[in-house]
Each structure stands twice: as structure tokens, then as C-alpha cells.
């Protein structure tokens, strides 16, 4: 009986082990001590395993059958990486560190042979198109070379379109095809100039995009498409306010395209919010909060971070009442925002360790000391420091004579939570009734807001 039981365990173990798949990688000239395997959730990567390369640059991972099929990333160092597709098959790839993508060869894996053949052709097509487009627009039409140039412009698009469609038709059930379908090329009529091509791309960008494939959240496909589409609205000649107006147009189009699937919808909203937060595009964030917060039956105890953030943006838009702030000053005495009697109050969230704050605060202090009276404008600063000594040192060095507060709780400060603070410096200009009249980001924006309210001239 014991022998039978042991045999059963051995067979079971062998069967379970057979379910693993081998990821075998060789990167010539690799000198990394460790490499990292990461999965995808949109543009976010989470490390799931590590390996140590041998002296030839070879390393491997066991990919368990429980791993979701999708896109994964191998980090050879913090800044050097490449992506591959796992769909329950063995994978073998070789490359050279100095020419990682150009020299990459897939020795084993149908998925990755398909994926990398697509990437190679896509990059070649794009390089040609980027060169041919301006030539078609600006090359003298009377020159004898012009007809050949036009033929090349047209055939480059036709050949690539045929290649992609054939690839899809021949590999309908492949995971790589999920990605290729989303990236089918547009055909640009030859008569379009550079500006018209951009407008054409805006109008037709999503012609082949299907925002209902939930599997693709395990890749950067949807997030890459979102940022590429938004980039079509970027213009270096626009100021930030104008740029935000353009980005709002892009957001409207993206959200219209994603509305058929609630999971993808919320996934894209979260990605857009995170991206616009990084660049302090407050107007866009307010707009998303007002128009695209996910509508769900809410369980207050399990409300998502995204829902909470969007609710905060909506509550903190211009014209809304500013939340109360009650925080101790340097002596431990409580300061209340509601008790400030000035005509205007500028609330500034900052920290002693923030270089941008330490650049901006002296400029604001100059206005406070030399251009306004405390009755006209009072300034309430809320420090996100945790160490009192560091906070006080910067206050003393700047000789800041306004209202200085901190509960020394860092990002967990109640005021920081109430005002949805995710970056410093962050400013709110309030009127006498403590309503938000402006949310300037830069010092120049603050100056403009103060002038608009006739606080300074």
C-alpha cells in the first residue's frame, strides 16, 4: 500500500511539473547580476520572479500553467527590458545587449515569432512612412522623380496593410493576434498634407480598436493607444490652458469608445487620471471627475481608490467650498482655515524635502511681504513633513511670516487627504467665503490668478 501511495505521489508530481513551461533566454554581453520577470496591468509592471544569468548571459524561468496568458516584461536592468507573450508554451529567445530588439531572435514560441515578425514589419513601415510623408508634401511635383515617390508612398501603405491582414487571417486564435488586431494601420489618402493626416488620424484612430477584450488589460496595448491618441492633440505652441482644452477633446473621444465595457472603461479612466496627475493637468482631472467617474452602486467600505479620487476632484473644482483645515502651527496651537478673515486665502501644500517647493516659496513670500496686505491676502501653508526639526529649519531659513501648519503626518495628513494632495507644491486660492477661485500650478499661474482677482497689479 505504501509503495502504491509513493508511486501515486511521484506520478502526480511528475504530471504537475509537466505543466510548467520553460522561458529560456540568452542575452550576449549581459553583465547583470539579476534579471526580473514582470507581468503587466496596463502600463504598470509587477515583479513576479528573478533569475541569475550565467557567464554566457543565459538564464531561465519556469512559467507555471497558473500564469495568465498575456504580455510579460523581462528587465535586464532598471532601464533595459523587452516584452514577450506567454500563452502556455515553451519560449526560447536569443539577443545581444547592445542591439536588443534588432538582434532579437525567437528560437521557440509560435506566439513570439508571430509577435516579433509583426513588430519588425511595423517598425520598418513606420520608418518609411515618416520619411515618405513629408517628401510627398514638399517634393517638387514637376520633378521627374515625383511619380516614383508617390508610387512608393502608396505601395508602402498597401503592402503593409496586406501583410497585417494576412497575419491576422492566418493566426486568428493566437494571443499575439489580439494585439495585432488593435494595431491595424490606417490608410492615408495621398492628397493629405501633414496637418490633414493628423486630423485624419484623430477621426479614424479607433477604426480597428476593440475596447471589449478584457484579456488585453494584461498588456500595455490599451494604455499605449490612449497616450498615442492624446498625443495627436498636443501642440508645442499652446499654453497649458489651451493644451488642456485639447486634451479634454481627446478624453471625450477615448471614453466614448470604451463605454461598451465597464471594466475597460474604469481601467482607462484610472490610467488617464494617473497620467494627468503626473503633469498637474487639473482642468482635465476636474473634467474627468465631473463627467466620467464610474457609476456603480456604492459600498462605502469598499469604494475603490479611483472612485474616491474622482469624487475629491469633483468636490475640489473651482467654485466649490474648500474643505476645512484644522492643523497645529509651530507652537502646537490649532489654526483653522474658517477663522481666517482675509479677503482671499492662498492654501499651499508643500514639504521641506521638495525642491520645487523651496524654489517657489520665496517668490510667494516676496508677494506676501511686498505686494499685498494680510487683510487682502492671507497665506496658509500645510507642510507634509514628518520631522518637525526639518520643517522648522526651512521655515527659519525662509523667515516665512504667514500661517505655517503641519500635523507631521506626511501624505496621511488629514488636510492632504481632504484636498486630494498627490504632489507638492499644490495651491488653492480661496475667496472670503472660502470658495475655490483658482488652482494654480506654477508660480506664473499664481501671478495670473492674483492679477485676475485684483489682488496684485
Tab-separated table of C-alpha atoms in Angstrom:
chain	number	residue	atom	x	y	z
A	1	UNK	CA	0.000	0.000	0.000
A	2	UNK	CA	2.840	2.383	0.928
A	3	UNK	CA	4.614	1.626	-2.368
A	4	UNK	CA	1.415	2.369	-4.277
A	5	UNK	CA	0.945	5.650	-2.421
A	6	UNK	CA	4.536	6.719	-3.123
A	7	UNK	CA	4.146	5.791	-6.776
A	8	UNK	CA	0.937	7.806	-6.933
A	9	UNK	CA	2.684	10.848	-5.435
A	10	UNK	CA	5.573	10.504	-7.881
A	11	UNK	CA	3.240	10.294	-10.880
A	12	UNK	CA	1.196	13.240	-9.586
A	13	UNK	CA	4.327	15.338	-9.011
A	14	UNK	CA	5.643	14.472	-12.473
A	15	UNK	CA	2.306	15.422	-14.016
A	16	UNK	CA	2.174	18.737	-12.161
A	17	UNK	CA	5.778	19.560	-13.057
A	18	UNK	CA	4.993	18.892	-16.693
A	19	UNK	CA	2.522	21.745	-16.566
A	20	UNK	CA	5.346	24.287	-16.225
A	21	UNK	CA	6.779	25.914	-19.330
A	22	UNK	CA	10.373	26.968	-19.841
A	23	UNK	CA	11.377	30.534	-20.657
A	24	UNK	CA	14.957	30.175	-21.899
A	25	UNK	CA	16.779	33.439	-22.658
A	26	UNK	CA	20.320	34.189	-23.787
A	27	UNK	CA	21.476	37.823	-23.949
A	28	UNK	CA	25.054	38.068	-25.176
A	29	UNK	CA	27.265	40.639	-23.384
A	30	UNK	CA	24.837	40.731	-20.455
A	31	UNK	CA	26.581	41.679	-17.217
A	32	UNK	CA	23.552	41.919	-14.916
A	33	UNK	CA	23.722	40.038	-11.634
A	34	UNK	CA	19.962	39.535	-11.610
A	35	UNK	CA	17.156	39.807	-14.132
A	36	UNK	CA	13.492	40.248	-13.310
A	37	UNK	CA	10.307	38.837	-14.767
A	38	UNK	CA	7.292	41.145	-14.518
A	39	UNK	CA	3.659	40.986	-15.555
A	40	UNK	CA	1.513	43.779	-16.974
A	41	UNK	CA	-1.576	45.598	-15.841
A	42	UNK	CA	-1.875	48.386	-18.357
A	43	UNK	CA	1.364	50.353	-18.160
A	44	UNK	CA	2.172	49.010	-14.692
A	45	UNK	CA	4.641	46.180	-14.114
A	46	UNK	CA	4.858	43.957	-11.047
A	47	UNK	CA	7.923	41.782	-10.452
A	48	UNK	CA	6.919	38.119	-10.154
A	49	UNK	CA	10.260	36.283	-10.316
A	50	UNK	CA	14.041	36.741	-10.531
A	51	UNK	CA	16.880	34.784	-12.140
A	52	UNK	CA	20.684	34.924	-12.194
A	53	UNK	CA	22.339	34.803	-15.651
A	54	UNK	CA	25.377	32.602	-16.182
A	55	UNK	CA	28.633	33.892	-17.715
A	56	UNK	CA	27.261	33.461	-21.248
A	57	UNK	CA	24.214	35.625	-20.463
A	58	UNK	CA	21.839	32.674	-20.299
A	59	UNK	CA	19.041	32.406	-17.740
A	60	UNK	CA	15.649	30.783	-17.471
A	61	UNK	CA	12.313	30.902	-15.684
A	62	UNK	CA	9.719	28.251	-15.028
A	63	UNK	CA	6.372	29.615	-16.200
A	64	UNK	CA	3.617	27.908	-14.279
A	65	UNK	CA	0.405	26.967	-16.017
A	66	UNK	CA	-1.424	29.179	-13.497
A	67	UNK	CA	0.126	32.276	-15.078
A	68	UNK	CA	-2.378	34.202	-17.141
A	69	UNK	CA	-1.709	34.292	-20.880
A	70	UNK	CA	-0.630	37.777	-21.831
A	71	UNK	CA	2.272	40.155	-22.211
A	72	UNK	CA	5.215	39.954	-19.820
A	73	UNK	CA	8.384	42.006	-19.466
A	74	UNK	CA	11.980	40.958	-18.771
A	75	UNK	CA	14.040	43.616	-17.011
A	76	UNK	CA	17.727	43.121	-17.778
A	77	UNK	CA	18.395	46.251	-15.730
A	78	UNK	CA	16.268	49.112	-14.465
A	79	UNK	CA	16.219	50.833	-17.861
A	80	UNK	CA	16.769	47.900	-20.266
A	81	UNK	CA	13.955	45.458	-20.946
A	82	UNK	CA	11.977	43.677	-23.615
A	83	UNK	CA	8.488	42.223	-23.810
A	84	UNK	CA	7.210	38.808	-24.812
A	85	UNK	CA	3.932	36.917	-24.917
A	86	UNK	CA	3.235	33.873	-22.789
A	87	UNK	CA	0.425	31.584	-23.886
A	88	UNK	CA	1.298	28.254	-22.300
A	89	UNK	CA	4.199	27.175	-24.471
A	90	UNK	CA	7.974	26.926	-24.112
A	91	UNK	CA	9.858	30.047	-25.173
A	92	UNK	CA	13.471	30.419	-26.286
A	93	UNK	CA	14.931	33.792	-27.288
A	94	UNK	CA	18.467	34.969	-28.021
A	95	UNK	CA	19.724	38.526	-28.499
A	96	UNK	CA	22.627	40.920	-27.917
A	97	UNK	CA	22.514	43.546	-25.219
A	98	UNK	CA	23.763	46.420	-27.421
A	99	UNK	CA	21.199	45.719	-30.169
A	100	UNK	CA	18.489	44.169	-28.074
A	101	UNK	CA	15.492	44.437	-30.405
A	102	UNK	CA	17.300	44.485	-33.756
A	103	UNK	CA	19.240	41.309	-32.961
A	104	UNK	CA	16.425	39.503	-31.122
A	105	UNK	CA	15.594	36.044	-32.490
A	106	UNK	CA	12.784	33.796	-31.325
A	107	UNK	CA	14.034	30.219	-31.458
A	108	UNK	CA	10.962	28.636	-29.917
A	109	UNK	CA	7.404	30.000	-29.438
A	110	UNK	CA	4.774	30.438	-32.138
A	111	UNK	CA	3.298	33.395	-30.280
A	112	UNK	CA	6.529	35.338	-30.105
A	113	UNK	CA	7.616	34.507	-33.651
A	114	UNK	CA	4.318	35.987	-34.785
A	115	UNK	CA	4.560	38.970	-32.445
A	116	UNK	CA	8.121	39.885	-33.360
A	117	UNK	CA	7.562	39.425	-37.097
A	118	UNK	CA	4.733	41.942	-36.713
A	119	UNK	CA	6.865	44.365	-34.694
A	120	UNK	CA	9.677	44.177	-37.235
A	121	UNK	CA	7.376	44.982	-40.151
A	122	UNK	CA	5.514	47.655	-38.203
A	123	UNK	CA	8.729	49.485	-37.320
A	124	UNK	CA	10.011	49.245	-40.894
A	125	UNK	CA	6.723	50.532	-42.273
A	126	UNK	CA	6.605	53.409	-39.789
A	127	UNK	CA	10.164	54.497	-40.578
A	128	UNK	CA	9.389	54.542	-44.285
A	129	UNK	CA	6.082	56.346	-43.792
A	130	UNK	CA	7.648	59.015	-41.581
A	131	UNK	CA	10.175	59.742	-44.342
A	132	UNK	CA	7.809	59.480	-47.292
A	133	UNK	CA	5.029	61.644	-45.850
A	134	UNK	CA	6.986	64.936	-45.766
A	135	UNK	CA	8.593	64.120	-49.127
A	136	UNK	CA	5.205	63.679	-50.799
A	137	UNK	CA	4.087	67.004	-49.353
A	138	UNK	CA	7.134	69.105	-50.141
A	139	UNK	CA	8.975	67.481	-53.033
A	140	UNK	CA	8.558	69.456	-56.293
A	141	UNK	CA	5.626	67.915	-58.134
A	142	UNK	CA	7.122	68.840	-61.517
A	143	UNK	CA	10.272	66.808	-60.868
A	144	UNK	CA	10.554	63.543	-62.810
A	145	UNK	CA	11.166	61.644	-59.547
A	146	UNK	CA	7.820	62.703	-58.049
A	147	UNK	CA	5.648	59.943	-59.646
A	148	UNK	CA	8.015	57.264	-58.340
A	149	UNK	CA	7.842	58.871	-54.901
A	150	UNK	CA	4.036	58.766	-54.998
A	151	UNK	CA	4.076	55.122	-56.046
A	152	UNK	CA	6.355	54.264	-53.127
A	153	UNK	CA	4.107	56.175	-50.683
A	154	UNK	CA	1.060	54.248	-51.896
A	155	UNK	CA	2.714	50.819	-52.175
A	156	UNK	CA	4.299	51.131	-48.711
A	157	UNK	CA	0.838	51.508	-47.196
A	158	UNK	CA	-0.788	48.858	-49.395
A	159	UNK	CA	1.905	46.249	-48.772
A	160	UNK	CA	1.867	46.744	-45.034
A	161	UNK	CA	-1.936	46.628	-44.879
A	162	UNK	CA	-1.921	43.356	-46.820
A	163	UNK	CA	0.786	41.937	-44.548
A	164	UNK	CA	-1.176	42.716	-41.372
A	165	UNK	CA	-4.480	41.382	-42.706
A	166	UNK	CA	-2.800	38.165	-43.859
A	167	UNK	CA	-1.128	37.774	-40.468
A	168	UNK	CA	-4.479	38.117	-38.690
A	169	UNK	CA	-6.304	35.761	-41.055
A	170	UNK	CA	-3.610	33.090	-40.668
A	171	UNK	CA	-3.421	33.259	-36.885
A	172	UNK	CA	-6.932	34.023	-35.689
A	173	UNK	CA	-6.651	32.161	-32.371
A	174	UNK	CA	-3.242	33.452	-31.343
A	175	UNK	CA	-2.842	35.731	-28.340
A	176	UNK	CA	-0.467	37.886	-30.393
A	177	UNK	CA	-3.283	38.435	-32.875
A	178	UNK	CA	-5.265	40.157	-30.127
A	179	UNK	CA	-2.558	42.830	-30.157
A	180	UNK	CA	-2.119	42.915	-33.933
A	181	UNK	CA	-5.853	43.444	-34.500
A	182	UNK	CA	-5.782	46.551	-32.332
A	183	UNK	CA	-2.799	47.964	-34.210
A	184	UNK	CA	-4.022	47.634	-37.764
A	185	UNK	CA	-2.763	50.581	-39.810
A	186	UNK	CA	-4.808	53.406	-41.244
A	187	UNK	CA	-4.617	54.141	-44.942
A	188	UNK	CA	-3.840	57.824	-45.535
A	189	UNK	CA	-5.060	59.234	-48.867
A	190	UNK	CA	-2.166	60.630	-50.854
A	191	UNK	CA	-3.653	64.119	-51.141
A	192	UNK	CA	-3.490	64.752	-47.375
A	193	UNK	CA	-0.834	67.133	-46.113
A	194	UNK	CA	0.857	66.768	-42.719
A	195	UNK	CA	-1.859	68.675	-40.840
A	196	UNK	CA	-4.663	66.815	-42.614
A	197	UNK	CA	-3.018	63.469	-41.818
A	198	UNK	CA	-3.113	64.364	-38.130
A	199	UNK	CA	-6.810	65.254	-38.362
A	200	UNK	CA	-7.470	62.076	-40.362
A	201	UNK	CA	-5.680	60.057	-37.674
A	202	UNK	CA	-7.826	61.680	-34.969
A	203	UNK	CA	-11.022	60.825	-36.849
A	204	UNK	CA	-10.072	57.235	-37.709
A	205	UNK	CA	-7.675	56.244	-34.918
A	206	UNK	CA	-10.134	53.778	-33.366
A	207	UNK	CA	-11.421	52.248	-36.606
A	208	UNK	CA	-9.847	48.868	-35.773
A	209	UNK	CA	-9.748	49.134	-31.990
A	210	UNK	CA	-11.982	46.904	-29.889
A	211	UNK	CA	-12.202	48.088	-26.287
A	212	UNK	CA	-14.090	44.994	-25.144
A	213	UNK	CA	-11.227	42.476	-24.981
A	214	UNK	CA	-10.630	42.245	-21.240
A	215	UNK	CA	-7.579	39.996	-21.774
A	216	UNK	CA	-5.672	42.992	-23.124
A	217	UNK	CA	-5.523	44.692	-19.730
A	218	UNK	CA	-2.672	42.206	-19.214
A	219	UNK	CA	-0.662	44.180	-21.725
A	220	UNK	CA	0.110	47.828	-22.435
A	221	UNK	CA	-1.979	47.854	-25.628
A	222	UNK	CA	-4.905	49.963	-24.422
A	223	UNK	CA	-2.769	52.377	-22.406
A	224	UNK	CA	-0.331	52.862	-25.296
A	225	UNK	CA	-3.232	53.585	-27.612
A	226	UNK	CA	-4.669	56.119	-25.195
A	227	UNK	CA	-1.412	58.054	-24.891
A	228	UNK	CA	-0.808	57.877	-28.648
A	229	UNK	CA	-4.261	59.262	-29.309
A	230	UNK	CA	-3.839	62.066	-26.784
A	231	UNK	CA	-0.512	62.971	-28.418
A	232	UNK	CA	-2.420	63.797	-31.613
A	233	UNK	CA	-3.888	66.772	-29.716
A	234	UNK	CA	-0.563	68.033	-28.392
A	235	UNK	CA	0.842	71.268	-29.770
A	236	UNK	CA	4.001	72.999	-28.503
A	237	UNK	CA	2.543	76.391	-29.492
A	238	UNK	CA	-0.313	76.128	-26.992
A	239	UNK	CA	-0.171	77.286	-23.385
A	240	UNK	CA	-1.244	74.885	-20.648
A	241	UNK	CA	-4.871	76.059	-20.535
A	242	UNK	CA	-5.230	75.670	-24.297
A	243	UNK	CA	-3.482	72.304	-24.185
A	244	UNK	CA	-5.865	71.092	-21.508
A	245	UNK	CA	-8.835	72.116	-23.674
A	246	UNK	CA	-7.393	69.999	-26.486
A	247	UNK	CA	-6.749	67.043	-24.192
A	248	UNK	CA	-10.351	67.199	-22.974
A	249	UNK	CA	-11.448	66.637	-26.590
A	250	UNK	CA	-9.205	63.569	-26.703
A	251	UNK	CA	-10.598	62.287	-23.392
A	252	UNK	CA	-14.174	62.606	-24.703
A	253	UNK	CA	-13.337	60.503	-27.748
A	254	UNK	CA	-11.466	57.841	-25.765
A	255	UNK	CA	-14.238	57.494	-23.199
A	256	UNK	CA	-16.909	57.280	-25.914
A	257	UNK	CA	-15.004	54.377	-27.435
A	258	UNK	CA	-14.664	52.500	-24.122
A	259	UNK	CA	-18.223	52.831	-22.824
A	260	UNK	CA	-19.334	49.374	-24.003
A	261	UNK	CA	-17.330	47.549	-21.342
A	262	UNK	CA	-17.466	48.775	-17.748
A	263	UNK	CA	-14.209	47.064	-16.727
A	264	UNK	CA	-12.243	48.576	-19.625
A	265	UNK	CA	-13.977	51.912	-19.029
A	266	UNK	CA	-12.806	52.084	-15.423
A	267	UNK	CA	-9.370	50.744	-16.395
A	268	UNK	CA	-8.924	53.592	-18.910
A	269	UNK	CA	-10.305	56.217	-16.520
A	270	UNK	CA	-7.778	55.131	-13.888
A	271	UNK	CA	-4.939	55.294	-16.424
A	272	UNK	CA	-5.940	58.758	-17.648
A	273	UNK	CA	-6.299	60.089	-14.103
A	274	UNK	CA	-2.846	58.782	-13.163
A	275	UNK	CA	-1.279	60.281	-16.291
A	276	UNK	CA	-2.847	63.706	-15.962
A	277	UNK	CA	-1.995	63.772	-12.244
A	278	UNK	CA	1.697	63.448	-13.074
A	279	UNK	CA	1.574	66.592	-15.173
A	280	UNK	CA	-0.765	68.603	-12.943
A	281	UNK	CA	-3.434	68.947	-15.630
A	282	UNK	CA	-6.036	69.955	-13.051
A	283	UNK	CA	-8.622	71.170	-15.563
A	284	UNK	CA	-8.623	67.791	-17.314
A	285	UNK	CA	-8.829	65.959	-13.994
A	286	UNK	CA	-11.779	68.092	-12.903
A	287	UNK	CA	-13.464	67.381	-16.219
A	288	UNK	CA	-12.963	63.626	-15.883
A	289	UNK	CA	-14.269	63.744	-12.313
A	290	UNK	CA	-17.395	65.634	-13.366
A	291	UNK	CA	-18.145	63.542	-16.438
A	292	UNK	CA	-16.530	60.116	-16.294
A	293	UNK	CA	-16.498	58.835	-12.726
A	294	UNK	CA	-17.601	55.162	-12.860
A	295	UNK	CA	-21.277	54.861	-11.944
A	296	UNK	CA	-21.784	51.962	-9.564
A	297	UNK	CA	-23.935	51.016	-6.621
A	298	UNK	CA	-21.537	52.050	-3.912
A	299	UNK	CA	-20.410	50.151	-0.847
A	300	UNK	CA	-18.794	52.912	1.209
A	301	UNK	CA	-16.459	50.473	2.959
A	302	UNK	CA	-15.165	49.041	-0.318
A	303	UNK	CA	-15.186	52.102	-2.515
A	304	UNK	CA	-12.266	51.995	-4.943
A	305	UNK	CA	-9.341	54.372	-4.712
A	306	UNK	CA	-10.257	55.633	-8.188
A	307	UNK	CA	-13.819	56.469	-7.138
A	308	UNK	CA	-12.559	58.304	-4.061
A	309	UNK	CA	-10.015	60.305	-6.061
A	310	UNK	CA	-12.571	61.287	-8.691
A	311	UNK	CA	-15.083	62.315	-6.051
A	312	UNK	CA	-12.402	64.510	-4.486
A	313	UNK	CA	-11.625	66.171	-7.824
A	314	UNK	CA	-15.309	66.938	-8.304
A	315	UNK	CA	-15.566	68.330	-4.769
A	316	UNK	CA	-12.460	70.482	-5.249
A	317	UNK	CA	-13.289	72.068	-8.603
A	318	UNK	CA	-13.376	75.858	-8.987
A	319	UNK	CA	-16.499	77.317	-7.375
A	320	UNK	CA	-16.797	74.607	-4.716
A	321	UNK	CA	-16.383	75.149	-0.964
A	322	UNK	CA	-12.871	74.418	0.268
A	323	UNK	CA	-12.703	71.742	2.979
A	324	UNK	CA	-11.958	72.925	6.484
A	325	UNK	CA	-8.353	72.758	7.629
A	326	UNK	CA	-7.533	72.383	11.304
A	327	UNK	CA	-3.824	71.882	11.925
A	328	UNK	CA	-1.244	72.847	14.549
A	329	UNK	CA	1.265	75.631	13.984
A	330	UNK	CA	4.908	75.505	15.085
A	331	UNK	CA	3.862	76.112	18.720
A	332	UNK	CA	1.195	73.412	18.689
A	333	UNK	CA	-1.697	75.889	18.586
A	334	UNK	CA	-4.510	74.900	16.231
A	335	UNK	CA	-5.082	77.040	13.155
A	336	UNK	CA	-8.498	76.937	11.429
A	337	UNK	CA	-8.984	77.901	7.818
A	338	UNK	CA	-12.540	79.035	8.521
A	339	UNK	CA	-11.321	81.632	11.044
A	340	UNK	CA	-9.082	83.449	8.564
A	341	UNK	CA	-10.742	86.795	7.868
A	342	UNK	CA	-8.747	87.951	4.857
A	343	UNK	CA	-10.494	88.757	1.585
A	344	UNK	CA	-8.513	85.955	-0.063
A	345	UNK	CA	-6.611	82.962	1.297
A	346	UNK	CA	-3.911	81.045	-0.530
A	347	UNK	CA	-3.532	77.485	0.751
A	348	UNK	CA	-0.158	75.970	-0.118
A	349	UNK	CA	0.709	72.298	0.406
A	350	UNK	CA	4.468	71.771	0.475
A	351	UNK	CA	7.320	69.881	2.158
A	352	UNK	CA	10.851	70.759	3.234
A	353	UNK	CA	12.255	67.934	1.080
A	354	UNK	CA	10.513	69.173	-2.089
A	355	UNK	CA	12.951	71.175	-4.309
A	356	UNK	CA	10.123	72.732	-6.349
A	357	UNK	CA	8.552	73.979	-3.135
A	358	UNK	CA	11.800	75.519	-1.951
A	359	UNK	CA	12.115	77.309	-5.298
A	360	UNK	CA	8.574	78.628	-5.236
A	361	UNK	CA	8.008	79.609	-1.602
A	362	UNK	CA	10.490	82.531	-1.563
A	363	UNK	CA	8.761	84.005	-4.636
A	364	UNK	CA	5.352	83.708	-2.982
A	365	UNK	CA	6.791	85.209	0.202
A	366	UNK	CA	8.045	88.188	-1.777
A	367	UNK	CA	4.482	88.878	-2.946
A	368	UNK	CA	3.145	88.386	0.564
A	369	UNK	CA	5.651	90.772	2.136
A	370	UNK	CA	5.854	93.456	-0.532
A	371	UNK	CA	2.721	93.464	-2.706
A	372	UNK	CA	-0.330	92.752	-0.530
A	373	UNK	CA	-1.688	93.341	2.944
A	374	UNK	CA	-2.705	90.495	5.293
A	375	UNK	CA	-6.264	91.821	5.119
A	376	UNK	CA	-6.273	91.359	1.355
A	377	UNK	CA	-4.416	88.039	1.145
A	378	UNK	CA	-3.501	85.604	3.885
A	379	UNK	CA	-1.374	82.526	3.177
A	380	UNK	CA	-1.864	79.243	4.974
A	381	UNK	CA	0.829	76.638	4.354
A	382	UNK	CA	0.363	72.979	5.187
A	383	UNK	CA	3.625	71.054	5.369
A	384	UNK	CA	3.695	67.356	4.561
A	385	UNK	CA	6.819	66.849	6.647
A	386	UNK	CA	7.093	64.155	9.278
A	387	UNK	CA	10.101	65.535	11.119
A	388	UNK	CA	9.460	68.793	12.965
A	389	UNK	CA	13.111	69.800	13.013
A	390	UNK	CA	13.387	69.623	9.203
A	391	UNK	CA	10.178	71.624	8.827
A	392	UNK	CA	11.267	74.328	11.277
A	393	UNK	CA	14.730	74.604	9.727
A	394	UNK	CA	13.268	75.555	6.336
A	395	UNK	CA	10.754	77.947	7.913
A	396	UNK	CA	13.502	79.737	9.822
A	397	UNK	CA	15.770	79.930	6.775
A	398	UNK	CA	12.984	81.485	4.687
A	399	UNK	CA	11.653	83.649	7.521
A	400	UNK	CA	8.143	82.831	6.372
A	401	UNK	CA	5.786	85.064	8.313
A	402	UNK	CA	2.482	83.638	7.103
A	403	UNK	CA	0.435	80.908	8.837
A	404	UNK	CA	2.554	77.748	8.966
A	405	UNK	CA	0.921	74.444	9.929
A	406	UNK	CA	1.720	70.743	9.964
A	407	UNK	CA	0.427	67.737	11.852
A	408	UNK	CA	3.672	65.930	10.872
A	409	UNK	CA	1.711	63.069	9.316
A	410	UNK	CA	3.172	63.424	5.819
A	411	UNK	CA	0.890	62.327	2.995
A	412	UNK	CA	-1.518	60.934	5.610
A	413	UNK	CA	-2.210	64.420	6.932
A	414	UNK	CA	-5.958	64.968	7.213
A	415	UNK	CA	-5.719	68.138	5.154
A	416	UNK	CA	-3.721	66.321	2.445
A	417	UNK	CA	-6.400	63.626	2.297
A	418	UNK	CA	-9.249	66.152	2.232
A	419	UNK	CA	-7.588	68.161	-0.552
A	420	UNK	CA	-6.602	65.088	-2.579
A	421	UNK	CA	-2.913	66.015	-2.494
A	422	UNK	CA	-0.690	63.737	-4.575
A	423	UNK	CA	2.138	66.174	-5.422
A	424	UNK	CA	3.839	69.229	-3.991
A	425	UNK	CA	3.607	72.138	-4.265
A	426	UNK	CA	-0.178	72.283	-4.700
A	427	UNK	CA	-2.087	75.548	-4.273
A	428	UNK	CA	-5.696	76.642	-3.819
A	429	UNK	CA	-6.780	80.293	-3.973
A	430	UNK	CA	-9.929	80.898	-1.922
A	431	UNK	CA	-12.213	83.922	-1.654
A	432	UNK	CA	-13.623	85.383	1.561
A	433	UNK	CA	-16.362	82.723	1.646
A	434	UNK	CA	-13.685	80.027	1.341
A	435	UNK	CA	-14.790	79.013	-2.121
A	436	UNK	CA	-12.124	77.863	-4.572
A	437	UNK	CA	-11.488	80.536	-7.201
A	438	UNK	CA	-8.290	79.129	-8.722
A	439	UNK	CA	-5.947	76.145	-8.530
A	440	UNK	CA	-2.666	77.490	-9.901
A	441	UNK	CA	0.117	75.002	-10.536
A	442	UNK	CA	3.129	77.159	-11.353
A	443	UNK	CA	4.288	80.469	-9.941
A	444	UNK	CA	3.348	82.211	-13.203
A	445	UNK	CA	-0.159	80.770	-12.977
A	446	UNK	CA	-0.385	82.011	-9.404
A	447	UNK	CA	0.598	85.518	-10.512
A	448	UNK	CA	-2.061	85.475	-13.227
A	449	UNK	CA	-4.700	84.263	-10.767
A	450	UNK	CA	-3.794	87.012	-8.276
A	451	UNK	CA	-3.969	89.627	-11.020
A	452	UNK	CA	-7.309	88.331	-12.248
A	453	UNK	CA	-8.738	88.735	-8.757
A	454	UNK	CA	-7.129	92.216	-8.472
A	455	UNK	CA	-5.059	91.053	-5.520
A	456	UNK	CA	-1.875	92.311	-7.201
A	457	UNK	CA	-1.378	94.517	-10.248
